[in-house]
mmCIF file of C-alpha atoms and ligand atoms in Angstrom:
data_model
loop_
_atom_site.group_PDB
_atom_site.id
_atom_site.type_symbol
_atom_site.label_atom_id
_atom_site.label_comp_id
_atom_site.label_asym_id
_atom_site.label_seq_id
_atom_site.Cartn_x
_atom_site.Cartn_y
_atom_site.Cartn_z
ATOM 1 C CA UNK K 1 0.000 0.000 0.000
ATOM 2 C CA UNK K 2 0.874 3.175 -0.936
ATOM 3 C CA UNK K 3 2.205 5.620 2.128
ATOM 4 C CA UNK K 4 -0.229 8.874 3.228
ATOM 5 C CA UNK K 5 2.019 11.920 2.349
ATOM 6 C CA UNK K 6 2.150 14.365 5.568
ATOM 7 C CA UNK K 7 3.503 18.174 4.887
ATOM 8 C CA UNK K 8 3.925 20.887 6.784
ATOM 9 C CA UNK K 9 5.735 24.400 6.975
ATOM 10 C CA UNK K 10 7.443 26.369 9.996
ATOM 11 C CA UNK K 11 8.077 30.209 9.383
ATOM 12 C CA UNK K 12 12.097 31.063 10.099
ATOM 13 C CA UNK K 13 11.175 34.046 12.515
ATOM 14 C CA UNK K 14 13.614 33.705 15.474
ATOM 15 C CA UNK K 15 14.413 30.560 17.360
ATOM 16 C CA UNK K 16 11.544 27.868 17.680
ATOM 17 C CA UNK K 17 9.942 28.027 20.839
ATOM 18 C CA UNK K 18 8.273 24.940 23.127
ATOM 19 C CA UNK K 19 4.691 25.683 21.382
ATOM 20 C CA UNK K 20 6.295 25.171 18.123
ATOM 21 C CA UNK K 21 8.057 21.841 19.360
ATOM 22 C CA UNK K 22 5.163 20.504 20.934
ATOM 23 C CA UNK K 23 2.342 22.116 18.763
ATOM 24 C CA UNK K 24 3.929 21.136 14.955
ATOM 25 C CA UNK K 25 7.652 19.799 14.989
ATOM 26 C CA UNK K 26 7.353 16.993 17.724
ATOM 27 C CA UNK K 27 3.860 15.576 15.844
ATOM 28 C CA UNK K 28 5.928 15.993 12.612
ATOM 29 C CA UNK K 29 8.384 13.895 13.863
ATOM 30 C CA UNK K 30 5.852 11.592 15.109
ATOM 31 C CA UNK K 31 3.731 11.175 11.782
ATOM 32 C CA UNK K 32 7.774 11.197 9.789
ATOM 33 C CA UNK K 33 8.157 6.850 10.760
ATOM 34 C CA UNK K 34 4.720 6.533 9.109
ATOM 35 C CA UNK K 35 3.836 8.773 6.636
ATOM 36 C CA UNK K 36 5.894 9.503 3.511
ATOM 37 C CA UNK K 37 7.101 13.194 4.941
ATOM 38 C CA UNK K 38 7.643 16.458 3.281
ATOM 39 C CA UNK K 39 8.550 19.427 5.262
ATOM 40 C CA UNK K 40 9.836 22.775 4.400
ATOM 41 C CA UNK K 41 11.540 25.686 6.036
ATOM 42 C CA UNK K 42 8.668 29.203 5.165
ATOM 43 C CA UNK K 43 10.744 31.538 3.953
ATOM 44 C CA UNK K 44 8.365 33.376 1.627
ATOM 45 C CA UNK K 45 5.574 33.749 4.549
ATOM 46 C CA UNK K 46 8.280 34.841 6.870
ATOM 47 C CA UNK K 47 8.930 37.551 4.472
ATOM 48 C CA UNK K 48 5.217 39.081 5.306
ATOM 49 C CA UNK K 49 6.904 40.700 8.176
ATOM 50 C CA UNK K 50 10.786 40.265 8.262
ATOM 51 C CA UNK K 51 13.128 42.875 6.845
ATOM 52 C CA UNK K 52 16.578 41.575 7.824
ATOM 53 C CA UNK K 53 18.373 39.678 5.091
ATOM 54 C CA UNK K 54 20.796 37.893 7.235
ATOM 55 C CA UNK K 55 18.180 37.328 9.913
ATOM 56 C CA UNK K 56 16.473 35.312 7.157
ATOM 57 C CA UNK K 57 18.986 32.980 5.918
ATOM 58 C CA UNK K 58 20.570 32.376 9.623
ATOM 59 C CA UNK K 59 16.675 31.332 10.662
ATOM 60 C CA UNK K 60 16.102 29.228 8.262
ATOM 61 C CA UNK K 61 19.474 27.321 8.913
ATOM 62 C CA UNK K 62 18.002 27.338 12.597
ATOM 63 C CA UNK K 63 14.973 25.856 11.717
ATOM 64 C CA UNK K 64 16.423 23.334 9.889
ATOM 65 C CA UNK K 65 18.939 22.337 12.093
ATOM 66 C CA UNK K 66 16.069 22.464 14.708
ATOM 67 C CA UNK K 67 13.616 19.820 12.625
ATOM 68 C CA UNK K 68 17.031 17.486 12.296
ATOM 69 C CA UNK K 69 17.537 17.715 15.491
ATOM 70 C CA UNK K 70 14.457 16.987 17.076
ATOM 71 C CA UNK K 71 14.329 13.582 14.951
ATOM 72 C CA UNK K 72 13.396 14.349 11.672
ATOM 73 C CA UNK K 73 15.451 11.916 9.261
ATOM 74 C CA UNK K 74 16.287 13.920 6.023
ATOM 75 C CA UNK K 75 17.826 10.899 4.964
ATOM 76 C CA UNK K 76 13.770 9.646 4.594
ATOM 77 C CA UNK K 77 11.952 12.608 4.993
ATOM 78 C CA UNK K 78 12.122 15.444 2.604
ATOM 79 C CA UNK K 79 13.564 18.679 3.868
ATOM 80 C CA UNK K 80 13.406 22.065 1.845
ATOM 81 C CA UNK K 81 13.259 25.517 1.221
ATOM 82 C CA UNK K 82 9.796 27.046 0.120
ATOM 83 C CA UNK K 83 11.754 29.531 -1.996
ATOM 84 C CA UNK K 84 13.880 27.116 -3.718
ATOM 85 C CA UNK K 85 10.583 25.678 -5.333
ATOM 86 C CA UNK K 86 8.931 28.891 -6.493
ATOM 87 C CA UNK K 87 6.167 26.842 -8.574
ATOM 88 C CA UNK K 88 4.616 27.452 -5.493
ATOM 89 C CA UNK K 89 3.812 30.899 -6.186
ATOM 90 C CA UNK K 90 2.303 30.104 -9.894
ATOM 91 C CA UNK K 91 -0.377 27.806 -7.919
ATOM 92 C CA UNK K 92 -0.936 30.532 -4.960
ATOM 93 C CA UNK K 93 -1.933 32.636 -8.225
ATOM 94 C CA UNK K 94 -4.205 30.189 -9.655
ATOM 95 C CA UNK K 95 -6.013 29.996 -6.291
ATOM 96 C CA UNK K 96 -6.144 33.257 -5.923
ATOM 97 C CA UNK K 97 -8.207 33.275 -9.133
ATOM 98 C CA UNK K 98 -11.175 31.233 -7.467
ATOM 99 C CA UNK K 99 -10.938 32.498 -3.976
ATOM 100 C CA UNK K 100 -13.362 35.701 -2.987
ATOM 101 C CA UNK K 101 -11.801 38.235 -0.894
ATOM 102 C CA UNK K 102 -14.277 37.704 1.719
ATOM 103 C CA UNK K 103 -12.694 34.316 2.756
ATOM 104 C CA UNK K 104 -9.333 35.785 3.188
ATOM 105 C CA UNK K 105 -10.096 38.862 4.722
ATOM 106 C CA UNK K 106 -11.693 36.059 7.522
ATOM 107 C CA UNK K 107 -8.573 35.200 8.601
ATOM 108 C CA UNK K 108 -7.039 35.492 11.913
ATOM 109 C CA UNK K 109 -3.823 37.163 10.920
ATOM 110 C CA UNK K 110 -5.410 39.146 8.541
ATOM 111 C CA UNK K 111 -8.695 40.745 11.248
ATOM 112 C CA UNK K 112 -5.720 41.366 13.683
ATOM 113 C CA UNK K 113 -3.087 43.109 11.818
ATOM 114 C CA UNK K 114 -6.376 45.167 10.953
ATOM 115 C CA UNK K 115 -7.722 45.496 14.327
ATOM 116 C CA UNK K 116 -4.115 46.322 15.430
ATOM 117 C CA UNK K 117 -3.459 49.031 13.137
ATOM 118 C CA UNK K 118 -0.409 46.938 11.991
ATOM 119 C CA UNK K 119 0.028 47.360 8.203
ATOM 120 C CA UNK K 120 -1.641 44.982 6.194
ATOM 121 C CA UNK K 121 0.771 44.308 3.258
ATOM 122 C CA UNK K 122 -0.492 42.329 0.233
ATOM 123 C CA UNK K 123 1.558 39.035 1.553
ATOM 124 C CA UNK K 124 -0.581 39.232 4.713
ATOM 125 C CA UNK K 125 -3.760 38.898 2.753
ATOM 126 C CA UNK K 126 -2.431 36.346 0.519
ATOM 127 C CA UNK K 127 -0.769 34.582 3.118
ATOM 128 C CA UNK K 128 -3.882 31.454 3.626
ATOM 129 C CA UNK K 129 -3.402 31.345 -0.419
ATOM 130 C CA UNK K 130 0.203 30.639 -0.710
ATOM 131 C CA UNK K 131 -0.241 28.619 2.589
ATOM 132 C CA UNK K 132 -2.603 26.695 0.479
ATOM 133 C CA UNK K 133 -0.373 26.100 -2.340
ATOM 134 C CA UNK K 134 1.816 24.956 -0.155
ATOM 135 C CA UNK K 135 -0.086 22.285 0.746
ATOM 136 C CA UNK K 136 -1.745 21.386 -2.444
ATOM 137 C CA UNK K 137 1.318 21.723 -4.893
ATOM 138 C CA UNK K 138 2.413 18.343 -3.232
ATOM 139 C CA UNK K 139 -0.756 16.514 -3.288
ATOM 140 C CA UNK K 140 -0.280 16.379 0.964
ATOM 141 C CA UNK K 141 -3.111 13.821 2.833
ATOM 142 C CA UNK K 142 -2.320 15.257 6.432
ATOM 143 C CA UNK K 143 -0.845 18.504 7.790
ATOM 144 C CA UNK K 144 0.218 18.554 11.402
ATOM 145 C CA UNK K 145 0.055 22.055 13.250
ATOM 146 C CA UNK K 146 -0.824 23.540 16.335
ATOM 147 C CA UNK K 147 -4.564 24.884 16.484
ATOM 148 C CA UNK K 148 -4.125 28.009 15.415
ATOM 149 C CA UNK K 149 -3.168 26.869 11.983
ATOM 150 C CA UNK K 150 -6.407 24.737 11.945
ATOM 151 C CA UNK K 151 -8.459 27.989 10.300
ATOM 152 C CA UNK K 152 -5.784 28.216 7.204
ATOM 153 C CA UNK K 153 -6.750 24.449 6.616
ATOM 154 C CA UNK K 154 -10.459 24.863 6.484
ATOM 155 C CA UNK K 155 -9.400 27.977 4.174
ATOM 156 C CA UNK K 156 -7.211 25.353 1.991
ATOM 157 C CA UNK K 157 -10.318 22.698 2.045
ATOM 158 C CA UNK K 158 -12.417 25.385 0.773
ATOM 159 C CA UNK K 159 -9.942 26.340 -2.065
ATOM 160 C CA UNK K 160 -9.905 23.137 -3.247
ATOM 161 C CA UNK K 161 -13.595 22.970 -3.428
ATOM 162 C CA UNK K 162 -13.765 26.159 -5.639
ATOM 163 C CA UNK K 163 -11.037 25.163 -8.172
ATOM 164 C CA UNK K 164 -12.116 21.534 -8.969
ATOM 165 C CA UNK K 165 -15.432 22.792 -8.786
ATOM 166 C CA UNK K 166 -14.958 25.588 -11.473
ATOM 167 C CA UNK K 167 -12.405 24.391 -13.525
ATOM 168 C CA UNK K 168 -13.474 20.651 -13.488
ATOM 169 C CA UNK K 169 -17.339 21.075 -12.869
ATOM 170 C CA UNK K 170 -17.110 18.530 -9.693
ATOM 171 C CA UNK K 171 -15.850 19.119 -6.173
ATOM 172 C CA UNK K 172 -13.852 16.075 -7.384
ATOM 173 C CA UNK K 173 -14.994 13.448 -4.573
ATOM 174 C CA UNK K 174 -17.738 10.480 -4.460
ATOM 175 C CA UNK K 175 -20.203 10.471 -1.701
ATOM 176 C CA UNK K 176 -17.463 7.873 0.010
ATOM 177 C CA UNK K 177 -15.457 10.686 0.135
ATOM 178 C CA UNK K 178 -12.816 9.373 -2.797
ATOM 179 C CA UNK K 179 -11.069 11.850 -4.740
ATOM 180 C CA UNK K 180 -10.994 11.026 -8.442
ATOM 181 C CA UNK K 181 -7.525 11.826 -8.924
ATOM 182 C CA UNK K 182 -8.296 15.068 -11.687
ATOM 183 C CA UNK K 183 -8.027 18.591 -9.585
ATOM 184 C CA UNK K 184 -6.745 19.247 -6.044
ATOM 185 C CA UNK K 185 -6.557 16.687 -3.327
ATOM 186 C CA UNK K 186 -8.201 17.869 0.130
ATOM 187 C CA UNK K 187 -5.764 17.562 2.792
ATOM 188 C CA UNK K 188 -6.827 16.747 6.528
ATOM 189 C CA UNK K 189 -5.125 18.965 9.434
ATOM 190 C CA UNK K 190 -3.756 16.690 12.264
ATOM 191 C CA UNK K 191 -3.967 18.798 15.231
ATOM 192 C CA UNK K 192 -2.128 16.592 18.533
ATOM 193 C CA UNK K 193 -4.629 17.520 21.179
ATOM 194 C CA UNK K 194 -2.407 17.549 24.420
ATOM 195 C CA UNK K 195 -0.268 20.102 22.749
ATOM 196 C CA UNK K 196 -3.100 21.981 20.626
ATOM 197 C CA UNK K 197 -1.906 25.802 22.362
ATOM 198 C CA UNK K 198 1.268 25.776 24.483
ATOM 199 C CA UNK K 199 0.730 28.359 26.989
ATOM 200 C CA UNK K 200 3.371 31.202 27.492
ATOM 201 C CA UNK K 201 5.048 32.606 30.127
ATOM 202 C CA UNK K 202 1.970 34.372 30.901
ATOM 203 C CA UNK K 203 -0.641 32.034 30.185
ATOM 204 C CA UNK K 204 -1.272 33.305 27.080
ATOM 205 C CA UNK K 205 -0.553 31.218 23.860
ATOM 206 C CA UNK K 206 3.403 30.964 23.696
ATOM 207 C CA UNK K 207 4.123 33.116 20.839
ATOM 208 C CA UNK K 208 7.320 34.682 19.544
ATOM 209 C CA UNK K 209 5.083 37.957 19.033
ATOM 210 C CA UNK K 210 4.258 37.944 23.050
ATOM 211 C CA UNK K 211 7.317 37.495 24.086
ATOM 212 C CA UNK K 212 6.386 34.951 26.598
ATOM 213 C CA UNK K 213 8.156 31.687 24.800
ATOM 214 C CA UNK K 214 11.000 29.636 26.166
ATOM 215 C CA UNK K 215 13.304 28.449 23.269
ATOM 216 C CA UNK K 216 13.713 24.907 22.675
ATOM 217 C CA UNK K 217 17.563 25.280 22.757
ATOM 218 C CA UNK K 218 17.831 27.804 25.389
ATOM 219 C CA UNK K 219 21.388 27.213 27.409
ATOM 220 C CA UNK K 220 20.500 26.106 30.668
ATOM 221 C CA UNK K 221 21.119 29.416 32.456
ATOM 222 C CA UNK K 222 18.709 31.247 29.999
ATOM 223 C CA UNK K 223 16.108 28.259 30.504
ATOM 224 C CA UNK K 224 16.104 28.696 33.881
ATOM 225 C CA UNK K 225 16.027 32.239 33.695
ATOM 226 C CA UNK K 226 12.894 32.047 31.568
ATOM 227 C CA UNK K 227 11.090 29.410 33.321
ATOM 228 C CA UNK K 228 11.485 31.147 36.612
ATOM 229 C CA UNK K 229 9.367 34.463 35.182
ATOM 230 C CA UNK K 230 6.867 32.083 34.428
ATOM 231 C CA UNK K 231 3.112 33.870 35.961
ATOM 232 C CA UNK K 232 1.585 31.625 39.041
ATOM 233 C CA UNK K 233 -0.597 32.864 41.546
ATOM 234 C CA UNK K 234 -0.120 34.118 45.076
ATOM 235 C CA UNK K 235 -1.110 31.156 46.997
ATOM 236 C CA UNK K 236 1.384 30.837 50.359
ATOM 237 C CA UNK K 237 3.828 28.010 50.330
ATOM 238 C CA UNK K 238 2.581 25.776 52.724
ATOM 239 C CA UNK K 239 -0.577 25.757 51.318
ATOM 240 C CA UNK K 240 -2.523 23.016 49.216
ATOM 241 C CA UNK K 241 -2.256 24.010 45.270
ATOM 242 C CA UNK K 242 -4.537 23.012 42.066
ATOM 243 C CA UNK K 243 -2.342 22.060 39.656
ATOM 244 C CA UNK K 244 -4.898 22.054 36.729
ATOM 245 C CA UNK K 245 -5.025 25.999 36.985
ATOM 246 C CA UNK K 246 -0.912 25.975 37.121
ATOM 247 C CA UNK K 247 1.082 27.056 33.857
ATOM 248 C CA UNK K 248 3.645 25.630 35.483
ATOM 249 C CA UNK K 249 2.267 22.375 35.620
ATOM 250 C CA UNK K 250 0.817 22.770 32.170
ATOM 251 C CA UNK K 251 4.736 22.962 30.610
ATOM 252 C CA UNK K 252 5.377 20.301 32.916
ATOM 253 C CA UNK K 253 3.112 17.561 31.891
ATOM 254 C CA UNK K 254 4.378 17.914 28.001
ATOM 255 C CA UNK K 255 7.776 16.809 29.247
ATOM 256 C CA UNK K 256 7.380 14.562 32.052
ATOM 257 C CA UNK K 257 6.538 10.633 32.226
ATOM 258 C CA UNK K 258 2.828 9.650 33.445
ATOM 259 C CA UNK K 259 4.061 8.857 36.921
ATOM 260 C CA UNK K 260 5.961 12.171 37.338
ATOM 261 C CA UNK K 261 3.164 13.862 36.387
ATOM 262 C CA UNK K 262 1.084 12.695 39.326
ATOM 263 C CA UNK K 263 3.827 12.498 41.300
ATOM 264 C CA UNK K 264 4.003 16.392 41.074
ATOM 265 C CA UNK K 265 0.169 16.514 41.024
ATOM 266 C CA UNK K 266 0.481 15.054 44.742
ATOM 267 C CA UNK K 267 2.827 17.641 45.717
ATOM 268 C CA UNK K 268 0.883 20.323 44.967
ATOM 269 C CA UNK K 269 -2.077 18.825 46.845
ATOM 270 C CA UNK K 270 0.190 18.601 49.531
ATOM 271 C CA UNK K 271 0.882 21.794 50.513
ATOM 272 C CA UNK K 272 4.238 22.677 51.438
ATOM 273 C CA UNK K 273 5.448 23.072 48.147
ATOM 274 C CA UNK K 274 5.838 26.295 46.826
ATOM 275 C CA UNK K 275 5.830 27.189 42.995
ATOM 276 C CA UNK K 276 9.400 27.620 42.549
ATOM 277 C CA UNK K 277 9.797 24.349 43.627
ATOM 278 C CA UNK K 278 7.863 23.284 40.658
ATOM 279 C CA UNK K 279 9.663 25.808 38.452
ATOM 280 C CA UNK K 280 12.811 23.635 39.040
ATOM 281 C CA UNK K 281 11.057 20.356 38.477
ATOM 282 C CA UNK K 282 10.065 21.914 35.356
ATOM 283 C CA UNK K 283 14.033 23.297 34.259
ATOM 284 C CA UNK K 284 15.165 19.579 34.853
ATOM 285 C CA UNK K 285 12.831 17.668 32.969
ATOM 286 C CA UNK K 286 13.438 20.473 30.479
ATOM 287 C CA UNK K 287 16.928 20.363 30.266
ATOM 288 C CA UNK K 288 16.271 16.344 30.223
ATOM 289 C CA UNK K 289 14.571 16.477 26.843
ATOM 290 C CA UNK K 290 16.256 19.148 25.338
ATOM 291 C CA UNK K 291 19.875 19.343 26.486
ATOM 292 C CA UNK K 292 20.713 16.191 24.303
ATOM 293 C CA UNK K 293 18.615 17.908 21.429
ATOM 294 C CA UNK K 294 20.763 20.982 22.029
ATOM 295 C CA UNK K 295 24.438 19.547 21.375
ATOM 296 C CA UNK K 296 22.846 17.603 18.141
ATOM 297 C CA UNK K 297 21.550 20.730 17.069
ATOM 298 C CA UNK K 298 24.595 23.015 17.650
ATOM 299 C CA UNK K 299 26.925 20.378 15.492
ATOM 300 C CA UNK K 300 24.093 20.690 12.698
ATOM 301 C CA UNK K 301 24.302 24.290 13.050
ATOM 302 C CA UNK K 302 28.235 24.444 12.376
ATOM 303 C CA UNK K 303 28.217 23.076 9.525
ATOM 304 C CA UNK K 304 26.444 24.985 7.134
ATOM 305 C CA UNK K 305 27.543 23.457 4.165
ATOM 306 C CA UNK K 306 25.911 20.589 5.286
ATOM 307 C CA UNK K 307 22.692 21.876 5.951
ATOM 308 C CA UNK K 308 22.935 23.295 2.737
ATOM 309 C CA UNK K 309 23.443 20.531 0.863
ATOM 310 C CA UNK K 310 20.200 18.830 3.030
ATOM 311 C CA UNK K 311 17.657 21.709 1.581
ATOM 312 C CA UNK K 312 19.403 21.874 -1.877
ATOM 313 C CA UNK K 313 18.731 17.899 -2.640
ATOM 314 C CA UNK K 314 15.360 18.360 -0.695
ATOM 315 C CA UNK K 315 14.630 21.115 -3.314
ATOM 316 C CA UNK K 316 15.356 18.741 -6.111
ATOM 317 C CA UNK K 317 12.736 15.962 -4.285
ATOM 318 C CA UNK K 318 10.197 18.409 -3.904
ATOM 319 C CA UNK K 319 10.066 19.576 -7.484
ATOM 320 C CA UNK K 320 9.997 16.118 -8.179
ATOM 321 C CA UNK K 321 6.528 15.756 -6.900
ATOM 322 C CA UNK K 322 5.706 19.351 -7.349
ATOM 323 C CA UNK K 323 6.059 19.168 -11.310
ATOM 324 C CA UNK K 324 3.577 16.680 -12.388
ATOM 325 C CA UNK K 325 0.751 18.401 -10.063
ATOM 326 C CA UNK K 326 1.661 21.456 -11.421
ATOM 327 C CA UNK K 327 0.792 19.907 -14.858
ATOM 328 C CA UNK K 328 -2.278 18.846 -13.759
ATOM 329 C CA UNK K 329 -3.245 21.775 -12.695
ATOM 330 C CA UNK K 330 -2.543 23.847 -15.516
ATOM 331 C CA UNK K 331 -4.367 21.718 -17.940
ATOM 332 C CA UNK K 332 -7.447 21.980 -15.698
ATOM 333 C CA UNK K 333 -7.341 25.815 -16.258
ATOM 334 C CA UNK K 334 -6.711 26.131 -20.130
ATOM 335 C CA UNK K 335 -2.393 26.971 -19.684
ATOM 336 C CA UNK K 336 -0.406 25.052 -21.931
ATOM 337 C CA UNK K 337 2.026 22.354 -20.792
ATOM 338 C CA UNK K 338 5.516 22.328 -19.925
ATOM 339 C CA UNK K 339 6.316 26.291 -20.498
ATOM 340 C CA UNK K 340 9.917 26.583 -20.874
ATOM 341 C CA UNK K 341 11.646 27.244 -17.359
HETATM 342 P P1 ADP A 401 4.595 31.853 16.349
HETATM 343 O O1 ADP A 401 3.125 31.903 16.724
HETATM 344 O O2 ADP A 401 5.458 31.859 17.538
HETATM 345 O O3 ADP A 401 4.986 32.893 15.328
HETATM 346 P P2 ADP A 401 4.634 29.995 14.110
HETATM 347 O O4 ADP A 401 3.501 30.758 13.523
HETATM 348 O O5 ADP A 401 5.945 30.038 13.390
HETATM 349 O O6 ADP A 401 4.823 30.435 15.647
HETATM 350 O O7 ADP A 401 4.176 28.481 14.279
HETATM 351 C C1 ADP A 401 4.779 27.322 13.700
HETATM 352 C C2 ADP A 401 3.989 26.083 14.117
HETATM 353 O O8 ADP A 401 3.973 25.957 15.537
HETATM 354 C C3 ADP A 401 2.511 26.110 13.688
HETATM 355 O O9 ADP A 401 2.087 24.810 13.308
HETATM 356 C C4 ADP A 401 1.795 26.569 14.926
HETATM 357 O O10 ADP A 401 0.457 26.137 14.960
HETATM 358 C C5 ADP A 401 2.621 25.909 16.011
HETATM 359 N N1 ADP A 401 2.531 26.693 17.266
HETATM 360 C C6 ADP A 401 3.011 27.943 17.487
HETATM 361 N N2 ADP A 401 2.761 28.342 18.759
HETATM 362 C C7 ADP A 401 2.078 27.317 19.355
HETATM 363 C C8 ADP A 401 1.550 27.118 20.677
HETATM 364 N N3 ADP A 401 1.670 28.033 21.631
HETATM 365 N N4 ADP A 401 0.917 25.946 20.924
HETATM 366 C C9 ADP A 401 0.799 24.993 19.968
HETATM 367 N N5 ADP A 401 1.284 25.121 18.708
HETATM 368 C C10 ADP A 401 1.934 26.266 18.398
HETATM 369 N N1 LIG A 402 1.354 29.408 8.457
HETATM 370 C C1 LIG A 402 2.184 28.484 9.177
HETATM 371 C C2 LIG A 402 2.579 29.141 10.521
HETATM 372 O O1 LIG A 402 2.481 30.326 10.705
HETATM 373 C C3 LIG A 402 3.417 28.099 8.401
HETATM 374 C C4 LIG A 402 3.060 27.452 7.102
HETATM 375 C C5 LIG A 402 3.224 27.972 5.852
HETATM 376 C C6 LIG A 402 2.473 26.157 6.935
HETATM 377 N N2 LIG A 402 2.790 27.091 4.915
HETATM 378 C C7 LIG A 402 2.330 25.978 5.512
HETATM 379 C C8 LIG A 402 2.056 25.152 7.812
HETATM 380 C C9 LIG A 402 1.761 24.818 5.004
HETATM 381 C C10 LIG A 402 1.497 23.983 7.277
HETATM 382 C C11 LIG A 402 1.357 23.815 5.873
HETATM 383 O O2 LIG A 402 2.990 28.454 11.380
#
């Protein structure tokens, strides 16, 4: 049997915090031994807000040497560059063709920028369309992200509805839900509940726009220094604590076994056990999971060339699978075949 493709994107804007470990790369990593994998590095979203050339290319090294060394195999996997497969961008302009402005101007990022009086550049109201070619240039089955990328997929699902629908005359699946194979294939979003919003610092979402995130490879020092601003409430030491209400907690039961879980549970219940306490329960199984991530990932990081060489021949694997869809498509609409490129 043939394998179910999984795809999904991560935007090189700073270092990847916890909610982007636990919301997206850790389920990536997951669906990677099962799933015939294709992930890519977004440099053309990221380029909706950053202006820093350098930042840029040093990010996306990061994120790459980030999705390596949190597990992903690119010896199986395939690991690339949006921008080195710019067919992407023909397809975010034939989807832009069939999708009403109404639909993107719905979108989260979009209504905030707005509401925010943040400037709403072109690439922010394109951004679920080229987020949709992402997805459907590659003919992807499942997408794993955190839930606030859930929206963009319904967007996506929709998309695909309106081309095969007006280019092919048929939403282009049987009432058992088969696709026919002709237009765009509808992709599912695979959203890992436990992880489905990381809260920050402060309780709200971790975010690299709140400032409130904890990098996965913070040194130990800075961990610690970021764990310990963490927001609890003022409930004395020696007093009983709930730990369902505790952001502490929250981080903590993402990186600890079952058993230390209610181990800590107990303590709280206890009393007796104040929050920084649990702050360095937290920094240990931390460093725990990540320190060994962190070494991997700083030898990945050294060697450029390397990672280079990962995204280049990624590139090369993507196009592979890009090209015929991109055929496909283009016949659908009335463009002739194979332009010169
Ligand atoms: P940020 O919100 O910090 O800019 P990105 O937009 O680059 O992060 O997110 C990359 C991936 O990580 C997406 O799949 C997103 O859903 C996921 N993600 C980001 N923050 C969280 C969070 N706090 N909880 C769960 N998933 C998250
Ligand atoms: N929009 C996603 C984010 O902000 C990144 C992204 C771009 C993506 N294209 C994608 C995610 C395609 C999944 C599939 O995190």
């Amino acid at each position: 049997m043939t394998k179910l493709r999984a795809l999904s994107g991560i935007k090189p804007t700073g270092s990847p915090h916890w909610g982007n470990y636990f919301g997206m790369i850790q389920p990536a990593v997951a669906l990677s031994k099962s799933y015939e994998s294709f992930y890519f590095i977004a440099d053309f979203h990221a380029l909706t807000t950053v202006r820093d050339a350098e930042a840029l290319r040093a990010d996306s090294y990061q994120v790459a040497a980030t999705l390596i060394a949190a597990g992903l195999d690119p010896e199986s996997c395939v690991l690339w560059r949006q921008s080195d497969v710019p067919e992407v961008c023909e397809l975010a302009w034939l989807l832009g063709c069939v999708t009403g402005y109404g639909l993107v101007e719905r979108a989260h990022a979009f209504k905030d920028a707005r509401a925010n009086e943040r400037e709403v550049n072109f690439g922010v109201v394109s951004y679920p369309v080229l987020m949709a070619a992402d997805i459907l240039l590659y003919d992807a089955d499942a997408v794993p992200v955190g839930k606030d990328q859930v929206q963009h997929l319904e967007m996506t699902r929709d998309m695909v509805g309106y081309f095969n629908q007006q280019f092919l005359g048929s939403i282009g699946y049987d009432d058992d839900d088969r696709w026919d194979g002709k237009g765009l294939k509808r992709p599912e979003p695979i959203v890992a509940e436990r992880a489905a919003v990381v809260p920050g610092l402060d309780g709200r979402k971790m975010s690299k726009s709140y400032d409130n995130y904890v990098p996965v490879f913070a040194s130990p020092k800075q961990m610690k220094k970021r764990i310990m601003q963490i927001v609890t409430d003022s409930t004395p030491l020696e007093e009983p604590k709930d730990p369902t209400t505790c952001n502490v907690f929250a981080m903590y039961r993402l990186l600890a076994t079952e058993a230390e879980v209610e181990a800590l549970a107990a303590k709280y219940r206890g009393g007796n056990f104040g929050y920084g306490h649990a702050k360095l329960e937290l920094l240990a199984v931390a460093e725990r999971t990540f320190g060994p991530m962190r070494e991997r990932y700083e030898a990945l990081l050294a060697d450029r060339d390397g990672l280079e060489a990962i995204l280049q021949r990624g590139a090369l694997q993507a196009r592979a699978v890009a090209e015929p869809v991109l055929e496909r498509v283009r016949a659908a609409v009335g463009l002739p075949l194979r332009p010169v490129r």
